[in-house]
PDB file of C-alpha atoms in Angstrom:
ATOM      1  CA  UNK A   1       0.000   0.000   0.000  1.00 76.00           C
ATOM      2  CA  UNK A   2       1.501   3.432  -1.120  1.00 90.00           C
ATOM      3  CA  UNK A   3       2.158   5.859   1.828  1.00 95.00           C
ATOM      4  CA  UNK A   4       0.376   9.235   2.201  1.00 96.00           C
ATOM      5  CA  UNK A   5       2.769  12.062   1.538  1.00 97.00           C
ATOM      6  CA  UNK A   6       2.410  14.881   3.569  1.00 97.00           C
ATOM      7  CA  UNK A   7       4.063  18.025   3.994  1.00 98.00           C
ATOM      8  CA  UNK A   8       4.698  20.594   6.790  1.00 97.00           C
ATOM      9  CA  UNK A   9       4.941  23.931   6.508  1.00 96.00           C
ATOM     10  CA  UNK A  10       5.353  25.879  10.152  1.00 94.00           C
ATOM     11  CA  UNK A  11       7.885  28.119  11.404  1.00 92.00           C
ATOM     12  CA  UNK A  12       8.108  26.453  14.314  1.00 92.00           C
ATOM     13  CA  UNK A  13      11.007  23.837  13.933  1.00 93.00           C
ATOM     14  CA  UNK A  14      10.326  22.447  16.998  1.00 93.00           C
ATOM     15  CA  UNK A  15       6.835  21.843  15.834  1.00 91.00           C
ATOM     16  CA  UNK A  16       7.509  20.585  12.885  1.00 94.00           C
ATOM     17  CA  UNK A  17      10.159  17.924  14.105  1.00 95.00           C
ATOM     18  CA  UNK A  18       7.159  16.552  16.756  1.00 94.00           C
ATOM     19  CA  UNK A  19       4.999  16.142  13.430  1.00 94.00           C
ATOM     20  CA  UNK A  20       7.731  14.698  11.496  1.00 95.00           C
ATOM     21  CA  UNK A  21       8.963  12.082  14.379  1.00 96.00           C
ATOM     22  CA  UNK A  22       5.019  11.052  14.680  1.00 96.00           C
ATOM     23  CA  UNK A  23       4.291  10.128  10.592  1.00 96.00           C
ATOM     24  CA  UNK A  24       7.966   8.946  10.653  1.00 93.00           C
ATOM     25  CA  UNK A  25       7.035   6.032  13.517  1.00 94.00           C
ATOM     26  CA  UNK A  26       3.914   5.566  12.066  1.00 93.00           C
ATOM     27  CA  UNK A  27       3.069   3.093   9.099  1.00 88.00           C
ATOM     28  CA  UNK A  28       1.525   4.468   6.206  1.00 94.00           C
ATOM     29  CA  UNK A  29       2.784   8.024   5.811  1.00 96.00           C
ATOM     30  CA  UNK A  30       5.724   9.632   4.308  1.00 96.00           C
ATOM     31  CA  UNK A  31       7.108  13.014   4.647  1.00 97.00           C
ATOM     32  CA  UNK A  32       7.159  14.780   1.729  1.00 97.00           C
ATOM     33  CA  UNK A  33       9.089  17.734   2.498  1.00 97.00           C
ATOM     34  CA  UNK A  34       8.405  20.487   5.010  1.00 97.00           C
ATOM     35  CA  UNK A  35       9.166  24.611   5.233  1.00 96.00           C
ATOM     36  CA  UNK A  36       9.346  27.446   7.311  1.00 95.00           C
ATOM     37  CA  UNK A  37       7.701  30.437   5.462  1.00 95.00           C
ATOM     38  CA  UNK A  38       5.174  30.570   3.022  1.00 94.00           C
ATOM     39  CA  UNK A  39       7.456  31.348   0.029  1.00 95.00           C
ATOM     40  CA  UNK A  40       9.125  27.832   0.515  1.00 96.00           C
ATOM     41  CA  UNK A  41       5.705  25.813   1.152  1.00 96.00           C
ATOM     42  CA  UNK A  42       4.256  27.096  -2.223  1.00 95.00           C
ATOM     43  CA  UNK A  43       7.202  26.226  -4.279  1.00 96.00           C
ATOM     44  CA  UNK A  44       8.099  22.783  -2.418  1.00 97.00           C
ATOM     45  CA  UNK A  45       4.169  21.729  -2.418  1.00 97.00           C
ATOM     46  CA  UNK A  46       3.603  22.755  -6.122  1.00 96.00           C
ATOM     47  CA  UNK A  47       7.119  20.648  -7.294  1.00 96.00           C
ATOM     48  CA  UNK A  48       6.366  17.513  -5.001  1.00 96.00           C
ATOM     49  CA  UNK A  49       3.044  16.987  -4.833  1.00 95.00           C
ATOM     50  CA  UNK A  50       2.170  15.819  -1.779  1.00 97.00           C
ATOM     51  CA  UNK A  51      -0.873  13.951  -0.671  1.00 96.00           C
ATOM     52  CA  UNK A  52      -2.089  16.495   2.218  1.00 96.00           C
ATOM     53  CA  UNK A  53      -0.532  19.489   2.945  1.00 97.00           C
ATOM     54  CA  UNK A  54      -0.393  20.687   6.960  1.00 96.00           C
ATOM     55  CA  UNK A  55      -0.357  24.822   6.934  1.00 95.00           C
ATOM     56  CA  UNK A  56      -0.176  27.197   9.600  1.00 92.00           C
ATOM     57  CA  UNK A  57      -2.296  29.575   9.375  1.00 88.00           C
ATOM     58  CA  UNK A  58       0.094  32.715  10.131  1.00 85.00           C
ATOM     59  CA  UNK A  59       3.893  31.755   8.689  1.00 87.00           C
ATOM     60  CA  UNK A  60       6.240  34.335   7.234  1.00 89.00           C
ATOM     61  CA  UNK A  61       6.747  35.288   3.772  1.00 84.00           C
ATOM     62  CA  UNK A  62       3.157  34.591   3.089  1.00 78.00           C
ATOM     63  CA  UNK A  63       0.550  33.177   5.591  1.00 82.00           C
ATOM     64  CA  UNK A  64      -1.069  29.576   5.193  1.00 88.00           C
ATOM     65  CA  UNK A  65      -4.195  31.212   3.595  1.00 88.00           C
ATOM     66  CA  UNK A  66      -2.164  32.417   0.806  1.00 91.00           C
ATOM     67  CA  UNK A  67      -0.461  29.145   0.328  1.00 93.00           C
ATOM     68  CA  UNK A  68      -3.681  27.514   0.452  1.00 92.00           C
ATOM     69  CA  UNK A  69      -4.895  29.298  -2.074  1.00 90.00           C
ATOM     70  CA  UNK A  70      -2.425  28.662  -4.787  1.00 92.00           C
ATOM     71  CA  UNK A  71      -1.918  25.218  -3.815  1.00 93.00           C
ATOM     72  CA  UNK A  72      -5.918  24.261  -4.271  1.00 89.00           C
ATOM     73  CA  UNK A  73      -6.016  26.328  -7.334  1.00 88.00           C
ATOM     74  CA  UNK A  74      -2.802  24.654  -8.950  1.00 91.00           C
ATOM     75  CA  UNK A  75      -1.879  21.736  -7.179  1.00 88.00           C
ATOM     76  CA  UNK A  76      -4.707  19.047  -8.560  1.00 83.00           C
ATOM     77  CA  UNK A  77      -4.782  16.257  -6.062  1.00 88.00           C
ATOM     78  CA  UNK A  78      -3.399  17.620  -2.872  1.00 94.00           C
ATOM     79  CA  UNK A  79      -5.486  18.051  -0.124  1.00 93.00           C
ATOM     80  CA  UNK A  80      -5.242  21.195   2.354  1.00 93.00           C
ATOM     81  CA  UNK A  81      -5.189  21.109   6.024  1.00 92.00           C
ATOM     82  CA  UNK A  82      -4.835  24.582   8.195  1.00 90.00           C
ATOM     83  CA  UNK A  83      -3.460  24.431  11.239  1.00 88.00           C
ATOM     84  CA  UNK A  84      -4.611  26.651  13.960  1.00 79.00           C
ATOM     85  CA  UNK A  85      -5.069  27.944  17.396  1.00 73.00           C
ATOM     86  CA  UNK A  86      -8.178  29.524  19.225  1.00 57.00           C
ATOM     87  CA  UNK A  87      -8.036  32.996  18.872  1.00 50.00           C
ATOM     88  CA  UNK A  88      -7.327  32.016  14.763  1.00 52.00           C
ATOM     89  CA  UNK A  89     -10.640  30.815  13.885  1.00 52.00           C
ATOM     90  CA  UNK A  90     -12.308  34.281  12.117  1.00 63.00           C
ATOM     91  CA  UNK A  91      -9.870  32.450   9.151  1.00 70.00           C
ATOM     92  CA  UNK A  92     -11.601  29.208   9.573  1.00 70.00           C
ATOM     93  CA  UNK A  93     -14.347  30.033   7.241  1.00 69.00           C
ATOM     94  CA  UNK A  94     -12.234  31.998   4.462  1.00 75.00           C
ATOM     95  CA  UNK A  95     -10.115  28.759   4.519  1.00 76.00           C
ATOM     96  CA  UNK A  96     -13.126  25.999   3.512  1.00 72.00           C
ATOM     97  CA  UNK A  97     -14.318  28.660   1.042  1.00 72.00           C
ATOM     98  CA  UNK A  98     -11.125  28.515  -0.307  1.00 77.00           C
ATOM     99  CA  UNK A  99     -11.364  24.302  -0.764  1.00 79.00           C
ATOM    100  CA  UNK A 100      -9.259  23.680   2.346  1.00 84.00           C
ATOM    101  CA  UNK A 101      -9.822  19.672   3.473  1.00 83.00           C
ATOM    102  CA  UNK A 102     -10.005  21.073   7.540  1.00 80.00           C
ATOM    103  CA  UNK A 103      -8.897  23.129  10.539  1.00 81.00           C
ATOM    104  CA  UNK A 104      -6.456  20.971  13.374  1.00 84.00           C
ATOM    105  CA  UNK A 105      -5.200  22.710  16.992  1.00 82.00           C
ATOM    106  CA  UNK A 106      -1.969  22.870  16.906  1.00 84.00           C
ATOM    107  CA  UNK A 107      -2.557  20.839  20.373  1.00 85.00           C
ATOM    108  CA  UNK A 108      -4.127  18.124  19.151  1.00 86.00           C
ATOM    109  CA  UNK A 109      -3.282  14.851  19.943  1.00 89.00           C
ATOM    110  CA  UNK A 110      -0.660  12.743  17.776  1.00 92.00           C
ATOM    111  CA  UNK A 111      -3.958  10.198  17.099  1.00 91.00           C
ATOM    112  CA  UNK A 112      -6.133  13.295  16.072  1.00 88.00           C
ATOM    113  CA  UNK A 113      -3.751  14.312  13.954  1.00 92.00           C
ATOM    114  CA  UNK A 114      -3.138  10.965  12.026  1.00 93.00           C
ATOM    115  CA  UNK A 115      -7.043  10.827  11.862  1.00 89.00           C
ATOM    116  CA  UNK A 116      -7.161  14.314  10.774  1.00 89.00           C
ATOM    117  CA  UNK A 117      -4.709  13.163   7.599  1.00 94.00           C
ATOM    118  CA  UNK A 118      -6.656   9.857   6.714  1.00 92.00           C
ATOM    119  CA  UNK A 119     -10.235  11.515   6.911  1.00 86.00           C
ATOM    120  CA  UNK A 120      -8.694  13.955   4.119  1.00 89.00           C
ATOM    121  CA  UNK A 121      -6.892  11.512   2.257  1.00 91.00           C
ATOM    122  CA  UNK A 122      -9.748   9.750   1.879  1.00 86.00           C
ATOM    123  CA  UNK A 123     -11.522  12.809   0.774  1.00 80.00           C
ATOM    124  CA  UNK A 124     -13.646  14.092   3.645  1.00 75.00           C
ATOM    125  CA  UNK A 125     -13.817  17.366   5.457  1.00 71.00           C
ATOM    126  CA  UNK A 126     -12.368  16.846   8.866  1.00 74.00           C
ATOM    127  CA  UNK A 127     -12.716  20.029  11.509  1.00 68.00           C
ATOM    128  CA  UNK A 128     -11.372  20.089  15.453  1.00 65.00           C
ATOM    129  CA  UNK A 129     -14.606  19.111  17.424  1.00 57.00           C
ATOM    130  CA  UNK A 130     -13.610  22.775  19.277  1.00 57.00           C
ATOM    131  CA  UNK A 131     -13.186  24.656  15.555  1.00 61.00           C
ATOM    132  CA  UNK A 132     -16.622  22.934  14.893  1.00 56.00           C
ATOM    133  CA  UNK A 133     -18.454  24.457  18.201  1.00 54.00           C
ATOM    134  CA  UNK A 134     -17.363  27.949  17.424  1.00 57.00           C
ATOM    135  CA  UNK A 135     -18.262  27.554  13.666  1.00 56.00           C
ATOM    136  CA  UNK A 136     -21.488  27.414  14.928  1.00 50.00           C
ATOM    137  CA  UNK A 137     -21.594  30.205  17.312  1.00 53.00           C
ATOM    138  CA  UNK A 138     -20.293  32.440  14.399  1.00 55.00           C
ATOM    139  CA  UNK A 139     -22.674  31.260  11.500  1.00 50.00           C
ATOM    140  CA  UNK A 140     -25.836  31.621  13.969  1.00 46.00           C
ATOM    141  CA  UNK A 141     -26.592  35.163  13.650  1.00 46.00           C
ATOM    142  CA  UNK A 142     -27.013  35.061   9.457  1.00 47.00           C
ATOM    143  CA  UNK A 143     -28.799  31.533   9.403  1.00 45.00           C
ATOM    144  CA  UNK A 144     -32.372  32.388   9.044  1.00 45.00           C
ATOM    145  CA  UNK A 145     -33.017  33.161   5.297  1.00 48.00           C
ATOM    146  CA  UNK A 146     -30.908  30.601   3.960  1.00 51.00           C
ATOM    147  CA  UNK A 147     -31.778  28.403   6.344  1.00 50.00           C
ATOM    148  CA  UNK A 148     -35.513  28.829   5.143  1.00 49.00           C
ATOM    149  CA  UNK A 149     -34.262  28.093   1.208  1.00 59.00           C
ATOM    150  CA  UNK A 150     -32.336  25.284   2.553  1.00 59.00           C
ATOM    151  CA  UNK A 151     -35.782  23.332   4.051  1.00 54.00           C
ATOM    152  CA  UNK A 152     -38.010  24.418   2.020  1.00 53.00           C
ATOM    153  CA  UNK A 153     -37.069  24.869  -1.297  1.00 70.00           C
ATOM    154  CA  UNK A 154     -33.950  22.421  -1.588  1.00 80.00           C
ATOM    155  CA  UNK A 155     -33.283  20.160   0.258  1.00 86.00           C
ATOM    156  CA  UNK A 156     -35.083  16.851   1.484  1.00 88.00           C
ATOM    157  CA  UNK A 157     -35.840  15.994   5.228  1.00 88.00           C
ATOM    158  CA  UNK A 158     -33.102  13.253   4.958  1.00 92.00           C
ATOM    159  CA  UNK A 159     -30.521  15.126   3.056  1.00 91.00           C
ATOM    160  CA  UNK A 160     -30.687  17.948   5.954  1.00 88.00           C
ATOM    161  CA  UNK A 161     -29.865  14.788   8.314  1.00 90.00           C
ATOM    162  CA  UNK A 162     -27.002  14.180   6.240  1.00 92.00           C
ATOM    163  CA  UNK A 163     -25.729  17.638   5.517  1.00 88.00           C
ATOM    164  CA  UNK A 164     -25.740  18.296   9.161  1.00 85.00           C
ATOM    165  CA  UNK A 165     -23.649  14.750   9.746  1.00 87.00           C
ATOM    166  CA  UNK A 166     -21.007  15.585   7.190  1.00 84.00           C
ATOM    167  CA  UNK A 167     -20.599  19.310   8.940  1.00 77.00           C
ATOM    168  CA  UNK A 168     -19.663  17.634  11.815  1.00 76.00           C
ATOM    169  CA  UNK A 169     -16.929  15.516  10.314  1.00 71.00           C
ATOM    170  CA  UNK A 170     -18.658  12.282  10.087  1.00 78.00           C
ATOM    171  CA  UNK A 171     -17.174   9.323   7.388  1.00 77.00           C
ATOM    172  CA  UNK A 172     -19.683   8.038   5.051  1.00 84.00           C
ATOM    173  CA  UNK A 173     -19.658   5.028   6.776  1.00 85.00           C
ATOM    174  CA  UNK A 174     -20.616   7.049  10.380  1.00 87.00           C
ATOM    175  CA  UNK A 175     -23.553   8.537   8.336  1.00 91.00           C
ATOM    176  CA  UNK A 176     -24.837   5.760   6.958  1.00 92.00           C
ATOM    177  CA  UNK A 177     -24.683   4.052  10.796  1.00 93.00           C
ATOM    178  CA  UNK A 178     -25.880   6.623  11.944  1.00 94.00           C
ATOM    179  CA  UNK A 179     -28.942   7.224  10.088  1.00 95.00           C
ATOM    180  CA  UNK A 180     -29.300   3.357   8.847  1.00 95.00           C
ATOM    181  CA  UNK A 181     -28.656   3.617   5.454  1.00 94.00           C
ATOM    182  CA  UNK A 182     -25.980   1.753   3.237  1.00 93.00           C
ATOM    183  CA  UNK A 183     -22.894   3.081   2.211  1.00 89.00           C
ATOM    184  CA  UNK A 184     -24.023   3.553  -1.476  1.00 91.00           C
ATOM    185  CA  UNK A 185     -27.390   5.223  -0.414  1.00 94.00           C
ATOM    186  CA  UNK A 186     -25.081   8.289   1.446  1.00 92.00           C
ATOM    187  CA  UNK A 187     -23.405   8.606  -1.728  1.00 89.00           C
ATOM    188  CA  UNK A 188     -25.965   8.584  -3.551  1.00 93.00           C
ATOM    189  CA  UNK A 189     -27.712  11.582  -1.113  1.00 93.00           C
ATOM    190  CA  UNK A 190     -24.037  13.484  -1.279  1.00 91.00           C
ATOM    191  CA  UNK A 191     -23.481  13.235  -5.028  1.00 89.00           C
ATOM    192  CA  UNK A 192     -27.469  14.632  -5.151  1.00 90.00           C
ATOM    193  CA  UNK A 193     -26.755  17.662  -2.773  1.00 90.00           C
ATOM    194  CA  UNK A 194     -23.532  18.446  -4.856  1.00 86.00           C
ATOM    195  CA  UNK A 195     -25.490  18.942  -7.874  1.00 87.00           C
ATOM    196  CA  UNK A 196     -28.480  21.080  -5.757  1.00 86.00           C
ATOM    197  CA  UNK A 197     -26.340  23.031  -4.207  1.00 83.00           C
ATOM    198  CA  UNK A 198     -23.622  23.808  -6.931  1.00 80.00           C
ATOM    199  CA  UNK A 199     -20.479  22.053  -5.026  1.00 78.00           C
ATOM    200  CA  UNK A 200     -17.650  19.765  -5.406  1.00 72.00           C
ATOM    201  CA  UNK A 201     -17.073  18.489  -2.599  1.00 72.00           C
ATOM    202  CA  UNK A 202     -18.109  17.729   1.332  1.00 74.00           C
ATOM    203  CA  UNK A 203     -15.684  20.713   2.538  1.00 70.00           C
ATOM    204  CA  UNK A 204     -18.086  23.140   0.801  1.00 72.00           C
ATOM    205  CA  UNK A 205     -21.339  20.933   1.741  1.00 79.00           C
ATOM    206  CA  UNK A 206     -19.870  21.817   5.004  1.00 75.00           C
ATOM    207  CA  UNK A 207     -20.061  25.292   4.404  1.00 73.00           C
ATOM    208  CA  UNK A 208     -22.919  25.864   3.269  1.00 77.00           C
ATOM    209  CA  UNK A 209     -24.559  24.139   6.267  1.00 76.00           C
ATOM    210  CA  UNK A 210     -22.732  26.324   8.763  1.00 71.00           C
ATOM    211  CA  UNK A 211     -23.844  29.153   6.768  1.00 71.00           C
ATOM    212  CA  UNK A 212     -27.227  28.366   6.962  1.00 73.00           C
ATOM    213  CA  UNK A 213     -27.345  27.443  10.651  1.00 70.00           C
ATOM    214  CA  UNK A 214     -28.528  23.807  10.023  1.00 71.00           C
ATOM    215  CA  UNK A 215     -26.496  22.519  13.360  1.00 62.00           C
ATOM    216  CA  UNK A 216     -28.506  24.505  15.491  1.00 55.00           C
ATOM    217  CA  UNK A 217     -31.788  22.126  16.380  1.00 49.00           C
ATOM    218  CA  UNK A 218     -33.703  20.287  13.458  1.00 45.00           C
ATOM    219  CA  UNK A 219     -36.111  21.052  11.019  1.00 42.00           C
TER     220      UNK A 219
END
């Protein structure tokens, strides 16, 4: 099984040697390369191509949401992580919009991190559980009119259930658990709210259902 590649880019070394040291004793990742500023990380992501891509947010020579930008817009196949601290999260929002896969605490724990990585590899949005509680304190003042085109004019009582599951970072497999459907009926649901709703992906489902305040109580 071919690794996941991932690359660092922090300017804290001592940061990125704990990251390194934990995919480096850890089977089934590779590091690709890692930086210190923002002017590295762009050119080093864009030449090697790395699976996922871990950015601070604030870096010198260009912040993380710069970086993230280019890399999502010319980078086809790498997947975005920002990495973050609490009183960083009015970027949280600009970041998803911009395609990024998730938001990790820089203090998360070295298995929420490697979970963080394989829910993006394997193409979901994956947010901090805390980055997830104040997206929803932020979004819950401009909910109510698209929340009102949300239920009644697009979406279905079940795809709302499903929305709201993916929003919080749940695997297909979680949603389909969760709500007892198979596998292939989720996808089916996601690949139906894509086309609705005018996205590619479940980072932008994601999105859209902070936006419209569906986490806050039920239809």
């Amino acid at each position: 099984m071919t690794p996941v590649s991932v690359f660092l880019a922090d300017d804290d070394s001592r940061f990125r040697a704990a990251y390194r040291k934990l995919f480096e004793r850890t089977g089934g990742f590779r590091v690709a390369g890692e930086a210190a500023d923002g002017v590295d990380a762009l050119r080093l992501i864009l030449a090697l191509a790395p699976d996922v891509a871990l950015l601070d947010v604030q870096m010198p020579g260009g912040g993380g949401l710069d970086v993230a930008r280019r890399v999502l817009a010319e980078a086809e196949g790498t997947r975005v992580i920002m990495l973050t601290t609490f009183d960083l999260d009015e970027y949280v929002h600009e970041a998803l919009t911009l395609g990024a896969s998730g938001f990790l605490l820089k203090n998360a724990s070295p298995p929420e991190v490697l979970h963080a990585v394989r829910t993006v590899h394997a193409g979901h949005a994956m947010l901090a559980p805390e980055v997830t509680a104040r997206l929803m304190r932020q979004f819950t003042p401009r909910r109510s009119q698209r929340r009102h085109a949300f239920a009644d004019e697009l979406l279905s009582e079940r795809e709302l259930q499903v929305i709201r599951l993916v929003a919080r970072g749940r695997s297909n497999q979680e949603i389909a658990d969760e709500l007892f459907l198979s596998l292939e009926t989720v996808r089916t649901y996601l690949k139906r709210m894509f086309a609705k709703l005018g996205v590619n992906d479940r980072t932008h489902l994601a999105v859209l259902a902070y936006e419209a305040g569906l986490l806050h109580g039920s239809r």
